[in-house]
Amino acid sequence: MAVRTAVVSSRVGRPGPLVTTVAVLLVAATFVPLGYIVSTIFSTGLDQAADLVFRPRVGELLRNTAGLVVLTVPICVVLGVGLAWVVERTAVPGAAWWGPVFAAPLAVPAFVNSYGWVSAFPTMHGLSAGVVISTMSYFPLVYLPAAATLRRLDPSVEESARALGSGPVAVFLRIVLPQLRLAILGGGLLISLHLLAEYGAFVMVRFDTFTTAIFEQYQSSFAGPAGSMLAGVLVLCCLVLLAGEAAARGSARYARIGSGAPRAATRVRLGLGAIPVLVALTAVTAGALGVPLWTIVRWLRSGGAKVWDLGEIGQALGQTVALAAMAALITTLCAFPVAWIAVRSTSTFARIVEGANYITSSLPGIVIALAMVTVTIRWAPPLYQTVTMVVAAYVLMFLPRALVSVRAGLAQVPIGLEEVSRSLGQSGVATFLRVTLRLTAPAAASAGALVFVAVATELTATLLLAPSGTRTLAMRFWSLSGELDYAAAAPYALIMIVAAVPVTYLLFTQSRKAAGV
Amino acid sequence: MVSVRWKSVSATVAVAVAALGMTACSNSSDDTNEITVYNAQHESLTKEWVDAFTKQTGIKVTLRQGGDTALGNQLVAEGAASPADVFLTENSPAMALVENAGLFADVDKQTLDQVPAQFRPSTGKWTGIAARSTVFVYNKNKIAADQLPASLLDLAQPQWKDRWGAGVSGADFQAIVAGLLALKGEDTTRAWLKGMKENATAFPNNVATMKAVNSGRPDGGVIYHYYWYRDQANTKESSADTALHYFKNQDPGAFVSVSGGGVLKSSKKQESAQKFLAFITAEAGQEILRDGNSMEYPVASAVAANPALPPLADLQAPSVDPSKLDAKKVTALMTEAGLL
């Protein structure tokens, strides 16, 4: 019996040919954008490439982009961790209510947030505007993991420190903060990558980054060498961030040894301090949710019924939902083989498969789209400007979002159940459908939802790759707000936010579940 | 105007899923009752044209929206495989780009006869469909009439530092630079762009520029005329405190940009495509320019301009052959100047 089990389990553990093929195809596709940029550098000629890279404008963009990251990420970390600590560890009034409020800004696309702020303060522009808007859009990316970690931390360590004479500040700095390191690094990396990739939010406040400049170059010369060189520098920035985060994460482990759930920590009483804390929480809420929502309501009121062109809105909504649903489905399906290999195998191949996808997802959509436009025109003309191609770009861009969920789901499937199914004579496919898929369905659903929202608000890749006649919600919003017809843009902004609300709620509940609460 | 490809989306879902997204979608059919227009003109104006055209002929039109130069370069990259039948732009340089790549079919003689010679290239490979004039929009509280620049070239002088702006990345402004390049040559243009990098604020487009000037930051801007007239005809929300200054005297700043239309040689729907071009340059199409809210100048079929506009003939525009405008060189020079 023992022998038989061993044989079956090795079959269960090894990726089959289908899984391997899909994974290999995905890895190959992953290298298309990078390969495109490298090949343009050579086809441009190294001299001209150097001229295009080493020029004052690139220095200017590098300063802007670096300034943005250096200012925004620490602010988001302080804000996210601070809010998480207040919500999770103090007796602030309405603690249960603040939790979802600080996850909610994730439902507001950054360019809609920008539209809100620019409407309220029309003279906002440049670096300061970029920092304000991206802080308000992205701080939940630190808040959510920080809050989840705080819930999971065993308070007994903090209590011991207090018993040994440390004050509350010292306990926070020496005990709590180090344990938040992974949440801070992970959230900080995500925010940095968002900052590098964001286009619409920064154009609206006239702040030039690599991504906005690449788009300008694209507008002026389609897929010209200057745009590709900027893309090359941007890719380098992304790789530096990825490497930096990996190095900072180090190999220290923070897991709790032993079984059992930690007790809930005793909440700090704020006393009179509750007033300034409440003021601060309200201010953040007003900035992140109040400003965009107030702007949308104001424009909807001033636009009246005539901005609700139901024909156009309906068409945009239909196309957006169709694209997002297709991308969500296919991306989630593609995530399974990759997650399978990542969870069940420790081979070098597994590491390559996983790593490759993270690198591509760190590339801004504009770079991936530029590469795919050029590649399909030259080598796959039948795929050019098809739904297939734009969906393929979405898969490359958003696979890691699906991967995170699917992998977590797959890791919790007891291999024993699959083994039992196989030993009862079921085929691999049947086992997958009846056992594995059923157990990972919730994880797959949340993966699909994440991709759905990402695609529904995606702009640059859709603009470049979609079939003629495509006008998604984001495209319409962008063209109307670009002409400063803010009233007509308002319905599109509202619909995009409403569509993202359920997923944001899901993310919020997932982050609590992950903490075992 | 739902394209054929979009109707097949639901069918495609099944196919795409089956092949994990690696299957090709249906290509556009060879049905001559549907053409694809790469449209860099304002979407609202082209839509008016398209609706009237479809009503008259029954030919459906799918639009691919984009900027002049992006779509022009895209057509060049696509070459003979392009899915486009017609190309419409706001300006001439992108038309010249596609013409120089040998991608345009000859425009029907009857269409050319509708358009006076000064509004189309002598080659007859494309035609003008509308026109727009360069203007200097300025805030009346910031600049007195006697301090206005006499020439576009003056704006590169130090006294204009931080006092003007333009929609740098847009095809409109790049067409004005192309006019400057054609009129004054490369050295003057390079020096002017260098001064511009020092002096000017970059905006995403003309509307944003005008709105900023209206709020007094900066004092003035280089835009096209019709954004101002359109806002004046509506709420004046973005132009109440501003006025227009026409450079006149054949100055590069008096440049009149010709919007172009052409039929792609690679189109399998030549007849429908030519019909579309004939329609927009005929009286009915040009009257949309006069009566609609685009405020662009009609150039064909002897249709007069909207009465709110100064007559095109009075603007003393410099004479530039529209097919000599060089988009590529302009992008290169602007990249060199650090503007792009």
GROMACS .gro file of N, CA and C in nm, chain A residues 156-216:
model
  183
  156SER      N    1   0.126   3.845   2.284
  156SER     CA    2   0.203   3.807   2.404
  156SER      C    3   0.347   3.859   2.396
  157VAL      N    4   0.402   3.869   2.271
  157VAL     CA    5   0.538   3.920   2.259
  157VAL      C    6   0.541   4.067   2.302
  158GLU      N    7   0.441   4.142   2.255
  158GLU     CA    8   0.435   4.283   2.293
  158GLU      C    9   0.417   4.297   2.444
  159GLU      N   10   0.331   4.210   2.500
  159GLU     CA   11   0.307   4.217   2.643
  159GLU      C   12   0.434   4.189   2.722
  160SER      N   13   0.512   4.092   2.675
  160SER     CA   14   0.638   4.063   2.744
  160SER      C   15   0.729   4.185   2.740
  161ALA      N   16   0.734   4.251   2.624
  161ALA     CA   17   0.819   4.369   2.612
  161ALA      C   18   0.773   4.477   2.710
  162ARG      N   19   0.639   4.495   2.716
  162ARG     CA   20   0.587   4.594   2.810
  162ARG      C   21   0.626   4.556   2.952
  163ALA      N   22   0.613   4.425   2.984
  163ALA     CA   23   0.644   4.378   3.118
  163ALA      C   24   0.791   4.402   3.151
  164LEU      N   25   0.876   4.401   3.046
  164LEU     CA   26   1.019   4.422   3.069
  164LEU      C   27   1.053   4.570   3.073
  165GLY      N   28   0.951   4.654   3.064
  165GLY     CA   29   0.974   4.797   3.088
  165GLY      C   30   0.976   4.886   2.965
  166SER      N   31   0.946   4.833   2.847
  166SER     CA   32   0.946   4.918   2.728
  166SER      C   33   0.817   5.000   2.723
  167GLY      N   34   0.831   5.124   2.677
  167GLY     CA   35   0.713   5.208   2.659
  167GLY      C   36   0.639   5.169   2.532
  168PRO      N   37   0.520   5.224   2.512
  168PRO     CA   38   0.439   5.187   2.394
  168PRO      C   39   0.509   5.220   2.262
  169VAL      N   40   0.580   5.334   2.257
  169VAL     CA   41   0.648   5.372   2.133
  169VAL      C   42   0.759   5.272   2.103
  170ALA      N   43   0.834   5.240   2.208
  170ALA     CA   44   0.944   5.145   2.190
  170ALA      C   45   0.890   5.009   2.146
  171VAL      N   46   0.779   4.968   2.205
  171VAL     CA   47   0.719   4.839   2.166
  171VAL      C   48   0.681   4.843   2.018
  172PHE      N   49   0.620   4.954   1.977
  172PHE     CA   50   0.578   4.964   1.837
  172PHE      C   51   0.699   4.956   1.745
  173LEU      N   52   0.804   5.035   1.779
  173LEU     CA   53   0.920   5.041   1.690
  173LEU      C   54   1.000   4.911   1.692
  174ARG      N   55   1.012   4.850   1.809
  174ARG     CA   56   1.103   4.735   1.818
  174ARG      C   57   1.036   4.601   1.801
  175ILE      N   58   0.908   4.594   1.832
  175ILE     CA   59   0.839   4.464   1.822
  175ILE      C   60   0.742   4.460   1.703
  176VAL      N   61   0.655   4.562   1.695
  176VAL     CA   62   0.549   4.557   1.594
  176VAL      C   63   0.604   4.586   1.455
  177LEU      N   64   0.676   4.697   1.444
  177LEU     CA   65   0.721   4.740   1.311
  177LEU      C   66   0.803   4.634   1.238
  178PRO      N   67   0.901   4.571   1.304
  178PRO     CA   68   0.978   4.468   1.232
  178PRO      C   69   0.888   4.357   1.178
  179GLN      N   70   0.782   4.326   1.249
  179GLN     CA   71   0.695   4.218   1.202
  179GLN      C   72   0.608   4.264   1.086
  180LEU      N   73   0.597   4.395   1.067
  180LEU     CA   74   0.520   4.447   0.954
  180LEU      C   75   0.606   4.460   0.828
  181ARG      N   76   0.734   4.419   0.841
  181ARG     CA   77   0.828   4.443   0.733
  181ARG      C   78   0.779   4.387   0.600
  182LEU      N   79   0.730   4.264   0.601
  182LEU     CA   80   0.686   4.204   0.474
  182LEU      C   81   0.568   4.279   0.414
  183ALA      N   82   0.473   4.318   0.500
  183ALA     CA   83   0.357   4.392   0.451
  183ALA      C   84   0.401   4.524   0.391
  184ILE      N   85   0.494   4.592   0.458
  184ILE     CA   86   0.539   4.723   0.412
  184ILE      C   87   0.616   4.709   0.281
  185LEU      N   88   0.707   4.611   0.276
  185LEU     CA   89   0.786   4.594   0.153
  185LEU      C   90   0.698   4.554   0.036
  186GLY      N   91   0.608   4.457   0.060
  186GLY     CA   92   0.520   4.411  -0.047
  186GLY      C   93   0.431   4.524  -0.096
  187GLY      N   94   0.368   4.595  -0.002
  187GLY     CA   95   0.281   4.706  -0.039
  187GLY      C   96   0.360   4.816  -0.108
  188GLY      N   97   0.478   4.845  -0.055
  188GLY     CA   98   0.562   4.951  -0.115
  188GLY      C   99   0.602   4.916  -0.257
  189LEU      N  100   0.634   4.790  -0.280
  189LEU     CA  101   0.672   4.748  -0.416
  189LEU      C  102   0.553   4.764  -0.511
  190LEU      N  103   0.437   4.718  -0.465
  190LEU     CA  104   0.317   4.730  -0.549
  190LEU      C  105   0.290   4.876  -0.584
  191ILE      N  106   0.302   4.963  -0.483
  191ILE     CA  107   0.277   5.105  -0.508
  191ILE      C  108   0.379   5.161  -0.607
  192SER      N  109   0.506   5.126  -0.587
  192SER     CA  110   0.610   5.176  -0.678
  192SER      C  111   0.580   5.134  -0.821
  193LEU      N  112   0.541   5.008  -0.840
  193LEU     CA  113   0.514   4.960  -0.976
  193LEU      C  114   0.393   5.033  -1.034
  194HIS      N  115   0.293   5.056  -0.953
  194HIS     CA  116   0.178   5.134  -0.999
  194HIS      C  117   0.222   5.274  -1.042
  195LEU      N  118   0.310   5.335  -0.963
  195LEU     CA  119   0.354   5.471  -0.995
  195LEU      C  120   0.427   5.474  -1.128
  196LEU      N  121   0.508   5.370  -1.153
  196LEU     CA  122   0.582   5.367  -1.279
  196LEU      C  123   0.486   5.348  -1.397
  197ALA      N  124   0.378   5.276  -1.377
  197ALA     CA  125   0.292   5.239  -1.489
  197ALA      C  126   0.178   5.338  -1.513
  198GLU      N  127   0.143   5.418  -1.414
  198GLU     CA  128   0.022   5.502  -1.425
  198GLU      C  129   0.039   5.606  -1.536
  199TYR      N  130  -0.067   5.623  -1.613
  199TYR     CA  131  -0.063   5.720  -1.722
  199TYR      C  132  -0.165   5.833  -1.700
  200GLY      N  133  -0.294   5.797  -1.700
  200GLY     CA  134  -0.401   5.898  -1.700
  200GLY      C  135  -0.394   5.996  -1.583
  201ALA      N  136  -0.369   5.944  -1.464
  201ALA     CA  137  -0.371   6.030  -1.345
  201ALA      C  138  -0.267   6.141  -1.357
  202PHE      N  139  -0.151   6.107  -1.414
  202PHE     CA  140  -0.043   6.206  -1.417
  202PHE      C  141  -0.057   6.302  -1.535
  203VAL      N  142  -0.114   6.255  -1.646
  203VAL     CA  143  -0.137   6.347  -1.758
  203VAL      C  144  -0.233   6.457  -1.713
  204MET      N  145  -0.334   6.417  -1.637
  204MET     CA  146  -0.435   6.514  -1.598
  204MET      C  147  -0.378   6.626  -1.512
  205VAL      N  148  -0.273   6.597  -1.437
  205VAL     CA  149  -0.212   6.703  -1.355
  205VAL      C  150  -0.079   6.750  -1.416
  206ARG      N  151  -0.061   6.721  -1.543
  206ARG     CA  152   0.058   6.767  -1.616
  206ARG      C  153   0.187   6.733  -1.542
  207PHE      N  154   0.201   6.607  -1.507
  207PHE     CA  155   0.325   6.562  -1.445
  207PHE      C  156   0.385   6.456  -1.535
  208ASP      N  157   0.506   6.483  -1.585
  208ASP     CA  158   0.567   6.392  -1.683
  208ASP      C  159   0.644   6.280  -1.615
  209THR      N  160   0.609   6.157  -1.646
  209THR     CA  161   0.688   6.042  -1.601
  209THR      C  162   0.728   5.964  -1.726
  210PHE      N  163   0.802   5.856  -1.708
  210PHE     CA  164   0.840   5.776  -1.824
  210PHE      C  165   0.717   5.728  -1.901
  211THR      N  166   0.617   5.685  -1.827
  211THR     CA  167   0.500   5.631  -1.895
  211THR      C  168   0.427   5.739  -1.975
  212THR      N  169   0.409   5.857  -1.919
  212THR     CA  170   0.341   5.962  -1.998
  212THR      C  171   0.426   6.001  -2.118
  213ALA      N  172   0.558   6.005  -2.100
  213ALA     CA  173   0.646   6.043  -2.211
  213ALA      C  174   0.647   5.937  -2.320
  214ILE      N  175   0.641   5.810  -2.281
  214ILE     CA  176   0.635   5.703  -2.382
  214ILE      C  177   0.507   5.719  -2.462
  215PHE      N  178   0.400   5.750  -2.393
  215PHE     CA  179   0.273   5.766  -2.464
  215PHE      C  180   0.278   5.885  -2.559
  216GLU      N  181   0.341   5.994  -2.515
  216GLU     CA  182   0.356   6.110  -2.604
  216GLU      C  183   0.436   6.073  -2.727
   0.00000   0.00000   0.00000
